[in-house]
PDB file of C-alpha atoms in Angstrom:
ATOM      1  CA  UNK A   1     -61.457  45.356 -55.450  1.00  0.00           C
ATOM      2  CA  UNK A   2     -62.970  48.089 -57.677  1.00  0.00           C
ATOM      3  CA  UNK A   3     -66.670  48.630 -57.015  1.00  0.00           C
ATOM      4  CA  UNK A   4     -67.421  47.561 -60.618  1.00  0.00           C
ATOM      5  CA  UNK A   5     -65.508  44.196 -59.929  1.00  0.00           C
ATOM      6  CA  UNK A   6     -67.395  43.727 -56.852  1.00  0.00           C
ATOM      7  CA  UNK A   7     -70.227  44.009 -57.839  1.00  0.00           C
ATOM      8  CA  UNK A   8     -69.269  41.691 -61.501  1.00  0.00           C
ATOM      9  CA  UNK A   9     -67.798  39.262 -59.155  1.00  0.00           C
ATOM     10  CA  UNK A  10     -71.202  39.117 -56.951  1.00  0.00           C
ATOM     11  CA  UNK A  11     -73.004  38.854 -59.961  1.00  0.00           C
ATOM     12  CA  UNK A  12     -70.936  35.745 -61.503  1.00  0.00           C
ATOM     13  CA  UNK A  13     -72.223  34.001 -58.071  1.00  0.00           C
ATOM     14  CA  UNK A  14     -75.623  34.646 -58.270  1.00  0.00           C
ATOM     15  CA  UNK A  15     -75.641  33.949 -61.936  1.00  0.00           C
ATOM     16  CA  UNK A  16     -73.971  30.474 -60.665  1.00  0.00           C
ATOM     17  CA  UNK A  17     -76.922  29.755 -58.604  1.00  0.00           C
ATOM     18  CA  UNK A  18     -79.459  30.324 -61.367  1.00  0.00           C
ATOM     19  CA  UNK A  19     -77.573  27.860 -63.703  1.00  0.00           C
ATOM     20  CA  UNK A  20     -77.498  25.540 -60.974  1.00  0.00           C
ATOM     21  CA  UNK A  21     -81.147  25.845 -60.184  1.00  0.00           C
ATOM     22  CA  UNK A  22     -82.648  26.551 -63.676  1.00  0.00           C
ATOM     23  CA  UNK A  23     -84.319  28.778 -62.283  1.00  0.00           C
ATOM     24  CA  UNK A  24     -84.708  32.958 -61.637  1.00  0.00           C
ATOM     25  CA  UNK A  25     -82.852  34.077 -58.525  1.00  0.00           C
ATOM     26  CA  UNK A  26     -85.349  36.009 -57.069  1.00  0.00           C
ATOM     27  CA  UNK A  27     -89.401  36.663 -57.746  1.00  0.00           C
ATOM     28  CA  UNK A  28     -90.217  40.267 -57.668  1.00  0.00           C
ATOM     29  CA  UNK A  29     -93.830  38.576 -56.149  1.00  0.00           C
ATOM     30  CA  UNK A  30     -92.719  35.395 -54.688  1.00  0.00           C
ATOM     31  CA  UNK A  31     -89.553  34.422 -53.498  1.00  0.00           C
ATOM     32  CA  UNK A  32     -91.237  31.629 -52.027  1.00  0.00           C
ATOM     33  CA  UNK A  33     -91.685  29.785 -55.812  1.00  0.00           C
ATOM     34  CA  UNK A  34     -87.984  29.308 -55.540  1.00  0.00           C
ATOM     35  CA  UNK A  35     -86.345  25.617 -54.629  1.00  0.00           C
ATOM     36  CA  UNK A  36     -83.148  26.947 -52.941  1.00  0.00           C
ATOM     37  CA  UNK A  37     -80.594  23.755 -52.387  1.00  0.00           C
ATOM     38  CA  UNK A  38     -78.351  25.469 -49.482  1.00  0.00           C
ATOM     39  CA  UNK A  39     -74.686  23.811 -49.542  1.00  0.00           C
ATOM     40  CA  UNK A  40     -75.136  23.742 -45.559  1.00  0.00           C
ATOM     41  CA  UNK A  41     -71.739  24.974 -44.389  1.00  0.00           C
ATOM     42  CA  UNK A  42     -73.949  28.055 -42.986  1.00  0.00           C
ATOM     43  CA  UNK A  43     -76.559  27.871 -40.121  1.00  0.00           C
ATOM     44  CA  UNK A  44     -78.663  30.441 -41.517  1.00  0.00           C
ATOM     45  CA  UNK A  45     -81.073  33.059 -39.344  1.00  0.00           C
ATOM     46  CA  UNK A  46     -83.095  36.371 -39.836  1.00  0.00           C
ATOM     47  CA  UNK A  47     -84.176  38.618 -37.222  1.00  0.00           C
ATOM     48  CA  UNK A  48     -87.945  39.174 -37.182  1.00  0.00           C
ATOM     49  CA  UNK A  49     -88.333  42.677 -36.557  1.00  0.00           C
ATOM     50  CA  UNK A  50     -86.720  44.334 -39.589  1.00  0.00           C
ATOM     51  CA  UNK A  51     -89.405  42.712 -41.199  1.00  0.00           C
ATOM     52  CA  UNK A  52     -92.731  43.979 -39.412  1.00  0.00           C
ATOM     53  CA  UNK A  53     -95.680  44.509 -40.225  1.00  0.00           C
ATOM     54  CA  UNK A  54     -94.829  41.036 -41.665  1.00  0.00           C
ATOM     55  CA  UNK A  55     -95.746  38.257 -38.546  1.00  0.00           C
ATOM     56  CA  UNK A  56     -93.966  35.604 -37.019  1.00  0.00           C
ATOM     57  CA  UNK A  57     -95.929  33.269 -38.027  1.00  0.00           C
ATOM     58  CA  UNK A  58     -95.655  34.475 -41.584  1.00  0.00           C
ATOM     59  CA  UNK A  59     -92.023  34.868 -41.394  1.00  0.00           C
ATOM     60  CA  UNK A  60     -91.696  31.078 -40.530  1.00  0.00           C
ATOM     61  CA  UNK A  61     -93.733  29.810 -43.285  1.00  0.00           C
ATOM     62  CA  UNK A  62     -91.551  32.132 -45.592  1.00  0.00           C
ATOM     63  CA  UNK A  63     -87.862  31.122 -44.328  1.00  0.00           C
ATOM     64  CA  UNK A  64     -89.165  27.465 -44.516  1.00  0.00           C
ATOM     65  CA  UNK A  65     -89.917  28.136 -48.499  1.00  0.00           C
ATOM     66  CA  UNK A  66     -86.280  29.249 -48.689  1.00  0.00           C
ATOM     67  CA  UNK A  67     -85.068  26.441 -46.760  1.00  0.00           C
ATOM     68  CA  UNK A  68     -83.930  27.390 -43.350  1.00  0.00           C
ATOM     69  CA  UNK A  69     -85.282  27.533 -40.014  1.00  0.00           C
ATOM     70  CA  UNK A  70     -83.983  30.127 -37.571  1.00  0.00           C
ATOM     71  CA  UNK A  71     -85.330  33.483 -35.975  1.00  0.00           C
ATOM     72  CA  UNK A  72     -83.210  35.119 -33.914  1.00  0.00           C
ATOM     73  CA  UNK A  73     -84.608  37.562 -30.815  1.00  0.00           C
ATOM     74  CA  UNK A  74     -88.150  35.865 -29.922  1.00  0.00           C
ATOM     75  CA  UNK A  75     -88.880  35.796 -26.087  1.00  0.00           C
ATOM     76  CA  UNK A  76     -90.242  32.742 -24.514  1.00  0.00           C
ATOM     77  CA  UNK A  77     -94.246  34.327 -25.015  1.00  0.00           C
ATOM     78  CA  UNK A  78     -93.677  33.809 -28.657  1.00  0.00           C
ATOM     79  CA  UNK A  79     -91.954  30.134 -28.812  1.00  0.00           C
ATOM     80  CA  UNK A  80     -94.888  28.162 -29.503  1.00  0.00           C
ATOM     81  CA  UNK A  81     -95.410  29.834 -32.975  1.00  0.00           C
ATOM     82  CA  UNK A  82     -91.771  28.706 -34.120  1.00  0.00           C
ATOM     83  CA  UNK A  83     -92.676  25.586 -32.392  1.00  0.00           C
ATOM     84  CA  UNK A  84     -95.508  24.827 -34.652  1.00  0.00           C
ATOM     85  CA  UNK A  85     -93.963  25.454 -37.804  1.00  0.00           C
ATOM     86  CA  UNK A  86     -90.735  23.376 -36.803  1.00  0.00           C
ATOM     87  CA  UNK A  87     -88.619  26.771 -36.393  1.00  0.00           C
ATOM     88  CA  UNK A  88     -85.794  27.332 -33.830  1.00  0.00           C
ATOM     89  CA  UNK A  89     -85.155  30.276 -31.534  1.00  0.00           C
ATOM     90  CA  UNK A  90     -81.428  31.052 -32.747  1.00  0.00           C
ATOM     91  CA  UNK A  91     -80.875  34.147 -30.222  1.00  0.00           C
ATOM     92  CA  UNK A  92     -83.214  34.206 -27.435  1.00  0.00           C
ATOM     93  CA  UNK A  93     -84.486  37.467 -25.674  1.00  0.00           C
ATOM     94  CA  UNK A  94     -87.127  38.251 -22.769  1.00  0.00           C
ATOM     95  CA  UNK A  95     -84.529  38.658 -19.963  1.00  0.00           C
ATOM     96  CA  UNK A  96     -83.201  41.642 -20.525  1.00  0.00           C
ATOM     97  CA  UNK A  97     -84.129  45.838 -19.722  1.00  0.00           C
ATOM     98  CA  UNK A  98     -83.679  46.884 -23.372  1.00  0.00           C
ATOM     99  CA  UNK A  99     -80.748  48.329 -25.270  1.00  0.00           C
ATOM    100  CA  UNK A 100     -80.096  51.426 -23.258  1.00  0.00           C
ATOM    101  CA  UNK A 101     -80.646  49.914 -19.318  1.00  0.00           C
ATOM    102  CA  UNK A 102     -77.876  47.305 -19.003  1.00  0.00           C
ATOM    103  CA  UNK A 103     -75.593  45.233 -17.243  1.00  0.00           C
ATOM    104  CA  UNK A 104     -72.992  48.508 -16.747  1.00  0.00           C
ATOM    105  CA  UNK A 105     -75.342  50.339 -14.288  1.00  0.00           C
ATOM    106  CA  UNK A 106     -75.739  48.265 -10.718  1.00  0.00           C
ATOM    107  CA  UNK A 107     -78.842  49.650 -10.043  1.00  0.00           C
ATOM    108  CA  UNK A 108     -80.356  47.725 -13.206  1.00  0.00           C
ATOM    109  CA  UNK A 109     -78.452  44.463 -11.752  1.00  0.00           C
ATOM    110  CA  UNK A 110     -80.698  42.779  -9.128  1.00  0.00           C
ATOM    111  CA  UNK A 111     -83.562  43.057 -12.036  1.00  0.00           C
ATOM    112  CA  UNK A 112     -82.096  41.766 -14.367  1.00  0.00           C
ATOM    113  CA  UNK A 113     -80.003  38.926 -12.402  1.00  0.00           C
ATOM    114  CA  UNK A 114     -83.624  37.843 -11.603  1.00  0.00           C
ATOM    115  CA  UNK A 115     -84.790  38.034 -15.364  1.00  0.00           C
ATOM    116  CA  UNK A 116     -82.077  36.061 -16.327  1.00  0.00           C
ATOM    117  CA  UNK A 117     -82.187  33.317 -13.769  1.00  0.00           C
ATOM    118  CA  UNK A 118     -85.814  32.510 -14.765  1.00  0.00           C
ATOM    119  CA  UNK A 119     -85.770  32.800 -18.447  1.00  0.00           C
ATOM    120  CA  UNK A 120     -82.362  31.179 -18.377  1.00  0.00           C
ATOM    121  CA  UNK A 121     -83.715  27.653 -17.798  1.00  0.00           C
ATOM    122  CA  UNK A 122     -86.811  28.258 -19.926  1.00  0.00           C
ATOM    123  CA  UNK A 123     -84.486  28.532 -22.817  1.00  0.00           C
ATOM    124  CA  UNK A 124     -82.951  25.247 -22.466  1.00  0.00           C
ATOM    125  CA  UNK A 125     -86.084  23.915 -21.138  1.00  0.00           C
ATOM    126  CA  UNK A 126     -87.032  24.990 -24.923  1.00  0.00           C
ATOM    127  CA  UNK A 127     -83.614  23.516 -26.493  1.00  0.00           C
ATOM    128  CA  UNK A 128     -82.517  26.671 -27.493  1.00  0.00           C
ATOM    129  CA  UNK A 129     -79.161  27.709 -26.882  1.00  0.00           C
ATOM    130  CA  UNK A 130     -78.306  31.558 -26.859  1.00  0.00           C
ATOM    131  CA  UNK A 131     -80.022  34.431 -24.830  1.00  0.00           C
ATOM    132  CA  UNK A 132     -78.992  37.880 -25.905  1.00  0.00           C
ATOM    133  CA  UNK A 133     -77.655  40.684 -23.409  1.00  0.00           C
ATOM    134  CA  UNK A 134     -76.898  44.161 -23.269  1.00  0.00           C
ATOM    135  CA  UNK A 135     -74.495  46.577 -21.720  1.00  0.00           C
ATOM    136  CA  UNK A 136     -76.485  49.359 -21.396  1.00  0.00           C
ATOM    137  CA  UNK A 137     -75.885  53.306 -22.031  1.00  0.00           C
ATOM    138  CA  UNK A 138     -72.776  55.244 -20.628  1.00  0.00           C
ATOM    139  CA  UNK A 139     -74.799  58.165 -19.379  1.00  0.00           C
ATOM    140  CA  UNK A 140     -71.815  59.872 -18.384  1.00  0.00           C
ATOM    141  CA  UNK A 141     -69.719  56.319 -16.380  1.00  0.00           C
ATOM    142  CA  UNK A 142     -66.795  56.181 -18.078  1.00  0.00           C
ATOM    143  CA  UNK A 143     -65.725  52.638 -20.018  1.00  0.00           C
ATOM    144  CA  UNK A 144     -63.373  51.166 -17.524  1.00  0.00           C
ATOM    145  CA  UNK A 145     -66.215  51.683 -14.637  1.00  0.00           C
ATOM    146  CA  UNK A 146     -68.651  49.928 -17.293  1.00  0.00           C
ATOM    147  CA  UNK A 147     -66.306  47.163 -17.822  1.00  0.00           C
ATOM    148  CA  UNK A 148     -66.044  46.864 -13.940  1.00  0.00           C
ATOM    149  CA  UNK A 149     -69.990  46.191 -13.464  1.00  0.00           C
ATOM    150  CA  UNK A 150     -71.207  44.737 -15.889  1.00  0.00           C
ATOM    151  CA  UNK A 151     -68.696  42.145 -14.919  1.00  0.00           C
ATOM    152  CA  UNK A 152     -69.715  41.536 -11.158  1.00  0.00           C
ATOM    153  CA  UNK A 153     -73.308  41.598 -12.779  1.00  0.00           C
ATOM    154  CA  UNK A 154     -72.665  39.146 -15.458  1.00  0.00           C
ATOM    155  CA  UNK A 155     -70.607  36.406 -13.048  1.00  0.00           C
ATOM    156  CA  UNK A 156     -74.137  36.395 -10.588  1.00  0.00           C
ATOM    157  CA  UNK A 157     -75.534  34.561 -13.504  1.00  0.00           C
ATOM    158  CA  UNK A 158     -72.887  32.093 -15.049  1.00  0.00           C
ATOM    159  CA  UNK A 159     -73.399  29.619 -12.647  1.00  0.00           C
ATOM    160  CA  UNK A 160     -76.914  28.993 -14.474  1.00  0.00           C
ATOM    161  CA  UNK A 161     -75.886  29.663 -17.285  1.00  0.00           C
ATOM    162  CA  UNK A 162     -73.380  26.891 -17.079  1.00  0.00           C
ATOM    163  CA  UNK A 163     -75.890  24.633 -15.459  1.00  0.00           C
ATOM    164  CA  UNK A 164     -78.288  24.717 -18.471  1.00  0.00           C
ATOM    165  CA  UNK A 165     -75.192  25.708 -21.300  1.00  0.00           C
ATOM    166  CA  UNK A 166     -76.933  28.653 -22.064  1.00  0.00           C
ATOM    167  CA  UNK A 167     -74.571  31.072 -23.853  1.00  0.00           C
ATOM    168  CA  UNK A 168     -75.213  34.622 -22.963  1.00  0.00           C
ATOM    169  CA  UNK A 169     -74.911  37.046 -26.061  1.00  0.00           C
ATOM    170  CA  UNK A 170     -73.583  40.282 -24.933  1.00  0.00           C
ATOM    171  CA  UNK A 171     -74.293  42.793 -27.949  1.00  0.00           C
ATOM    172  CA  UNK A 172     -71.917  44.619 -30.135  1.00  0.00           C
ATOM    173  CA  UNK A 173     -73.736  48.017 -31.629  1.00  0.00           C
ATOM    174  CA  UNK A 174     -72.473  51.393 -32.975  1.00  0.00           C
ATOM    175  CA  UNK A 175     -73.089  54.568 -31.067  1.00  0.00           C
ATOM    176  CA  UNK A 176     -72.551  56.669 -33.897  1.00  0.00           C
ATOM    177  CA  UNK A 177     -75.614  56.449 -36.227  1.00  0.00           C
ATOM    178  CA  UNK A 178     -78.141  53.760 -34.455  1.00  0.00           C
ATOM    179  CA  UNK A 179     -77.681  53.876 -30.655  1.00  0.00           C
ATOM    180  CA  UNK A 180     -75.851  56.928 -29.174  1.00  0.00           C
ATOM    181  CA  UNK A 181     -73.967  56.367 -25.932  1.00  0.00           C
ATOM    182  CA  UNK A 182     -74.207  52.827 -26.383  1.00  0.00           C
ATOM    183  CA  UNK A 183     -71.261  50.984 -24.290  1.00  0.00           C
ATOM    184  CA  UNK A 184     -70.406  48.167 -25.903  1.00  0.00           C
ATOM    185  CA  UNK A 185     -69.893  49.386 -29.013  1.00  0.00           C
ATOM    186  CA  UNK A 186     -66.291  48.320 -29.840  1.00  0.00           C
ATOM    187  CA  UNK A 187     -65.330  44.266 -30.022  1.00  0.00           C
ATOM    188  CA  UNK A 188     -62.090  45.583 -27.761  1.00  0.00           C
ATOM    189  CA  UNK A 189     -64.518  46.567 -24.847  1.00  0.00           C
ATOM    190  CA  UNK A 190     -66.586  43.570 -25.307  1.00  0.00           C
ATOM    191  CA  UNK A 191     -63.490  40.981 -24.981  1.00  0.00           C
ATOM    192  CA  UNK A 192     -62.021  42.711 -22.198  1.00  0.00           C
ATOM    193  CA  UNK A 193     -65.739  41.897 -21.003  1.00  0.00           C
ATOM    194  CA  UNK A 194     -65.407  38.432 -21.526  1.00  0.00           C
ATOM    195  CA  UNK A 195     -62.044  38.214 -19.931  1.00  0.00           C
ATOM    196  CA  UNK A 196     -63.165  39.800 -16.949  1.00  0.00           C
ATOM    197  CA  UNK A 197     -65.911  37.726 -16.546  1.00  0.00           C
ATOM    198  CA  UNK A 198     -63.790  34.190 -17.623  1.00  0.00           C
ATOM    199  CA  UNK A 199     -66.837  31.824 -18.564  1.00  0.00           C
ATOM    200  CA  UNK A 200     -67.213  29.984 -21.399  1.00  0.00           C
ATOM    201  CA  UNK A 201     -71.134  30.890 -21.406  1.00  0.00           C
ATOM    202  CA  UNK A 202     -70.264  34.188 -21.731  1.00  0.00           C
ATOM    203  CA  UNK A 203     -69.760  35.327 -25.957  1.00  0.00           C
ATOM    204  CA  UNK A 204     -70.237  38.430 -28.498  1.00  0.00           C
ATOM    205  CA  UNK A 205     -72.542  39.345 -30.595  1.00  0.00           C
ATOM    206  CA  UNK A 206     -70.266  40.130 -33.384  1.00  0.00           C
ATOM    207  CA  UNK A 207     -72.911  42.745 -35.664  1.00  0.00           C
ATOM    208  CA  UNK A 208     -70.793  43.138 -38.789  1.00  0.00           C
ATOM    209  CA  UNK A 209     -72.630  46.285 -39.678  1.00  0.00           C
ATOM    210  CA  UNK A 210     -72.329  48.049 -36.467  1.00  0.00           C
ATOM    211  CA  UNK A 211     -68.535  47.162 -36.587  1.00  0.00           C
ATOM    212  CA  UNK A 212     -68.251  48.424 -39.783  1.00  0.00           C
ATOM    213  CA  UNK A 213     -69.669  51.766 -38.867  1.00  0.00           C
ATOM    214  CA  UNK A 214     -67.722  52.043 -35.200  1.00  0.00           C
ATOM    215  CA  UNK A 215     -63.840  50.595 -36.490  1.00  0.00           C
ATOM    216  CA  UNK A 216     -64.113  48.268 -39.776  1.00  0.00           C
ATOM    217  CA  UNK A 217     -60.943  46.206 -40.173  1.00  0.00           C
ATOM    218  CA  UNK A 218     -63.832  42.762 -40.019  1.00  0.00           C
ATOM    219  CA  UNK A 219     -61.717  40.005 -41.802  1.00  0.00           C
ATOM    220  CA  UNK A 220     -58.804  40.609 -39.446  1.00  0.00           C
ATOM    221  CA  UNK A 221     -60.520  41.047 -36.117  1.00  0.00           C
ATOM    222  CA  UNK A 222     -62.853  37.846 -36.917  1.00  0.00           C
ATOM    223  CA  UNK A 223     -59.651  35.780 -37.289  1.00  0.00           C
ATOM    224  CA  UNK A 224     -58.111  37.366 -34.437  1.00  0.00           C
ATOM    225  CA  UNK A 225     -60.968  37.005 -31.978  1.00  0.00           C
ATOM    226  CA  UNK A 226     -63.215  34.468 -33.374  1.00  0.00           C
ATOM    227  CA  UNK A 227     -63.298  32.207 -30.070  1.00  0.00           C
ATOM    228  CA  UNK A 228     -64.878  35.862 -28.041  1.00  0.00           C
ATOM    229  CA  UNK A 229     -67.849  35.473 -30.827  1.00  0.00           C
ATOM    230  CA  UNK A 230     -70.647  33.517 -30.433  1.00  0.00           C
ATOM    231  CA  UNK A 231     -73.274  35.115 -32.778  1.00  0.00           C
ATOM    232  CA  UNK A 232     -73.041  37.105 -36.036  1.00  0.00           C
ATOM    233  CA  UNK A 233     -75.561  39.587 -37.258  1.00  0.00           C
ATOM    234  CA  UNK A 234     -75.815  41.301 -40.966  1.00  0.00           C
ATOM    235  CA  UNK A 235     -76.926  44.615 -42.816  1.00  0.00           C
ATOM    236  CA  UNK A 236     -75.719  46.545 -45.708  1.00  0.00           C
ATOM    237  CA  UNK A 237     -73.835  49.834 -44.956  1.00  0.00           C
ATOM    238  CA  UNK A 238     -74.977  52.562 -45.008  1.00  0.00           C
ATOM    239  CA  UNK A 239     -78.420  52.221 -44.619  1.00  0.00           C
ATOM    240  CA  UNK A 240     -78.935  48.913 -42.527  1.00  0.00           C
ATOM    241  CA  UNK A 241     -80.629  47.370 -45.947  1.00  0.00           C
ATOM    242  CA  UNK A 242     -79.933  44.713 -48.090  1.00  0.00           C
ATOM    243  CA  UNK A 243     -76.475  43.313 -48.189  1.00  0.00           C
ATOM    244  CA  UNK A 244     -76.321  43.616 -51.867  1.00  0.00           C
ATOM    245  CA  UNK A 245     -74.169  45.377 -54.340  1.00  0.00           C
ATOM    246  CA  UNK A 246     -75.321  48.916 -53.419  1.00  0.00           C
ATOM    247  CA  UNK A 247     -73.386  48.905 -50.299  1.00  0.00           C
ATOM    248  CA  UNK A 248     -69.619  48.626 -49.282  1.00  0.00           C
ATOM    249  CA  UNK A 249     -69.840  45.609 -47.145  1.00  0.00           C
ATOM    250  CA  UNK A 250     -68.935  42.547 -49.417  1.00  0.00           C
ATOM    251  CA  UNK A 251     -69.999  39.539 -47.299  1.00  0.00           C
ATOM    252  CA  UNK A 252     -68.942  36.384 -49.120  1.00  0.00           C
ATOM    253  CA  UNK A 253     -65.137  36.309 -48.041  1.00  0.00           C
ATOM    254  CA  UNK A 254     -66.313  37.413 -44.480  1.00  0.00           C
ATOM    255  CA  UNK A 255     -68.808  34.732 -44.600  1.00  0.00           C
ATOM    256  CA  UNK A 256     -65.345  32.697 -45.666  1.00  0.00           C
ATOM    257  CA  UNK A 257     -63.352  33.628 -42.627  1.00  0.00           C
ATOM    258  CA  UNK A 258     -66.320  33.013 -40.180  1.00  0.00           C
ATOM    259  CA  UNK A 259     -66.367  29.425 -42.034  1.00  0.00           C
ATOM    260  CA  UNK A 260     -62.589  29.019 -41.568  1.00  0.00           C
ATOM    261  CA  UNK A 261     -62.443  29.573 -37.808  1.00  0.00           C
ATOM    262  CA  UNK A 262     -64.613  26.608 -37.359  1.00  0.00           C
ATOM    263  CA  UNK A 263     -67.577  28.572 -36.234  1.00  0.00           C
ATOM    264  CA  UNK A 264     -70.660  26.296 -36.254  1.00  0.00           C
ATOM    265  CA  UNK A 265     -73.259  28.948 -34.911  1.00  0.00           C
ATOM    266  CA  UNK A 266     -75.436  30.750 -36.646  1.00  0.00           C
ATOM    267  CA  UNK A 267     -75.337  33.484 -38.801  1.00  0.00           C
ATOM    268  CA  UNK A 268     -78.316  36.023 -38.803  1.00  0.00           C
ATOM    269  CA  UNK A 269     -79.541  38.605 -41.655  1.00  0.00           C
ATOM    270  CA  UNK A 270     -80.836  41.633 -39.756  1.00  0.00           C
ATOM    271  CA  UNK A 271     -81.003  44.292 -42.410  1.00  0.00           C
ATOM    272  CA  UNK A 272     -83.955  46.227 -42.783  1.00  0.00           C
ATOM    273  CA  UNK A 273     -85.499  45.612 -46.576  1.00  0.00           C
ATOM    274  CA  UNK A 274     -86.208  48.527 -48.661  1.00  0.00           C
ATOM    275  CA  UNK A 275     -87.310  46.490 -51.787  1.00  0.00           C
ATOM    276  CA  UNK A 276     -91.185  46.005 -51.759  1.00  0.00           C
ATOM    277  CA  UNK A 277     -90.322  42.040 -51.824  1.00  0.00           C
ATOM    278  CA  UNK A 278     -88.619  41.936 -48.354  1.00  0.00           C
ATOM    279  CA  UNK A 279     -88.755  38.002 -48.674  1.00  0.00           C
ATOM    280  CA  UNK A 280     -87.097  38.172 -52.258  1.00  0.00           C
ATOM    281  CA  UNK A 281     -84.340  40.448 -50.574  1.00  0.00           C
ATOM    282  CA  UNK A 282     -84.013  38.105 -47.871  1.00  0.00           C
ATOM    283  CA  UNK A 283     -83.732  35.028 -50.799  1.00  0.00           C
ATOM    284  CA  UNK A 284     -81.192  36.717 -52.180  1.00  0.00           C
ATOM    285  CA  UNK A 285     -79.272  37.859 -48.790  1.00  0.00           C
ATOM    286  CA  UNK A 286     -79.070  33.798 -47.989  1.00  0.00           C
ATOM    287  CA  UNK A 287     -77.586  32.958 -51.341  1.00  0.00           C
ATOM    288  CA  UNK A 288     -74.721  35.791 -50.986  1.00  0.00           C
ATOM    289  CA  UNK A 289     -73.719  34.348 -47.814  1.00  0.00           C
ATOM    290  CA  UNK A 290     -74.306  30.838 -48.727  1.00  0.00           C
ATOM    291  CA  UNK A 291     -71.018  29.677 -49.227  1.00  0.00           C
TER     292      UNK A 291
END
């Protein structure tokens, strides 16, 4: 598909939506004014920090306007906010070290086996259902070393995980623009991961912009691997902003094939918005992937 017919074809869509509605598809001062009837096929989400200064508490009462309810990566400190606006935790953090200390070093392991084991039950405990995780930095340990313990670290905490059916969320990023000498940043890597460690708690982050950046090819290896993902994040490449037509990633036939596998997860916007309206790009970013 030609960039022009992309971009005609995402516009036919959205043009859809505002005949269905009657109304504009986006405010450039209020996205908020805008009724949206989702189709529900798609358990919608938006990470919180790509849209700071901006508050939780004002993010909730925003993706509530738009008509969804999720916000991924809020520890257990911040759960009464989502609480009292009727918003779910749909990725959980608050155990882990941070991106570059992770489960591939041993000496990182007995701290975080003990993070995980208490926050663990406080997410189901909350109902929530996913708690994120992270392989850490290579710092010179080579992948197959990496693979080796961050398994042994991950099985210490399945058995809980099991208990309470808390899915752990082991992160996909790219090392090549956002987070250099990043681990897991190839879904091959991350599966063998998942092998290794053989629990059904245990599932990927799939990020379909870091993928994009680290070895594209998304349609296929989402209906080769779906049952290794558990979690999918968004962004527009390059840039990491909005996931419209500016950027090469067209989302509403990978949206389709996520659909098609059966997943019944959620699915997470995580760009950063560059449009003074972040909850107008964030409007539109649920109606592209609102299929």
């Amino acid at each position: 598909m030609t960039q022009l017919s992309r971009r005609n074809s995402l516009k036919k869509m959205l043009v859809g939506t505002v005949a269905a509605t009657g109304l504009p598809l986006v405010s450039t001062t209020h996205a908020e004014s805008l009724p949206y009837q989702l189709k529900g096929n798609v358990n919608h989400a938006v990470c919180h920090w790509p849209f700071n200064p901006m508050t939780i508490e004002e993010l909730c009462i925003g993706i509530k306007k738009i008509g969804f309810n999720a916000i991924d990566l809020i520890g257990p400190n911040n759960w009464h906010i989502l609480q009292k606006h009727g918003v779910v935790c749909s990725l959980c953090n608050g155990a882990d070290m941070g991106i570059v200390k992770g489960w591939n070093d041993p000496k990182n392991h007995e701290q975080l086996i003990k993070g995980y084991e208490e926050v663990i039950p406080l997410v189901a405990k909350a109902g929530y259902k996913n708690l994120i995780a992270f392989s850490g930095n290579r710092n010179g340990m080579d992948d197959a070393t990496g693979l080796k313990n961050s398994a042994e670290g991950l099985k210490k905490i399945m058995a809980t995980a099991e208990k309470h059916n808390v899915m752990i969320i082991m992160e996909l990023l790219n090392s090549k623009v956002d987070h250099a000498d990043y681990m897991c940043d190839k879904s091959a890597w991350g599966i063998e991961l998942c092998k290794m460690v053989d629990s059904p708690n245990l599932k990927l982050l799939y990020d379909i912009y870091h993928m994009q950046i680290m070895e594209g090819d998304i349609i296929r290896t989402i209906k080769r691997d779906h049952q290794y993902f558990g979690h999918y994040h968004t962004a527009g490449n390059p840039g990491r902003n909005e996931i419209d037509e500016t950027q090469e990633i067209y989302y509403p036939p990978i949206v389709k094939a996520i659909l098609e596998t059966g997943y019944k997860g959620y699915f997470c916007q995580e760009f950063v918005p560059k449009k003074a309206d972040k909850m107008a790009s964030l409007a539109e970013a649920i109606k592209i992937c609102d299929l």
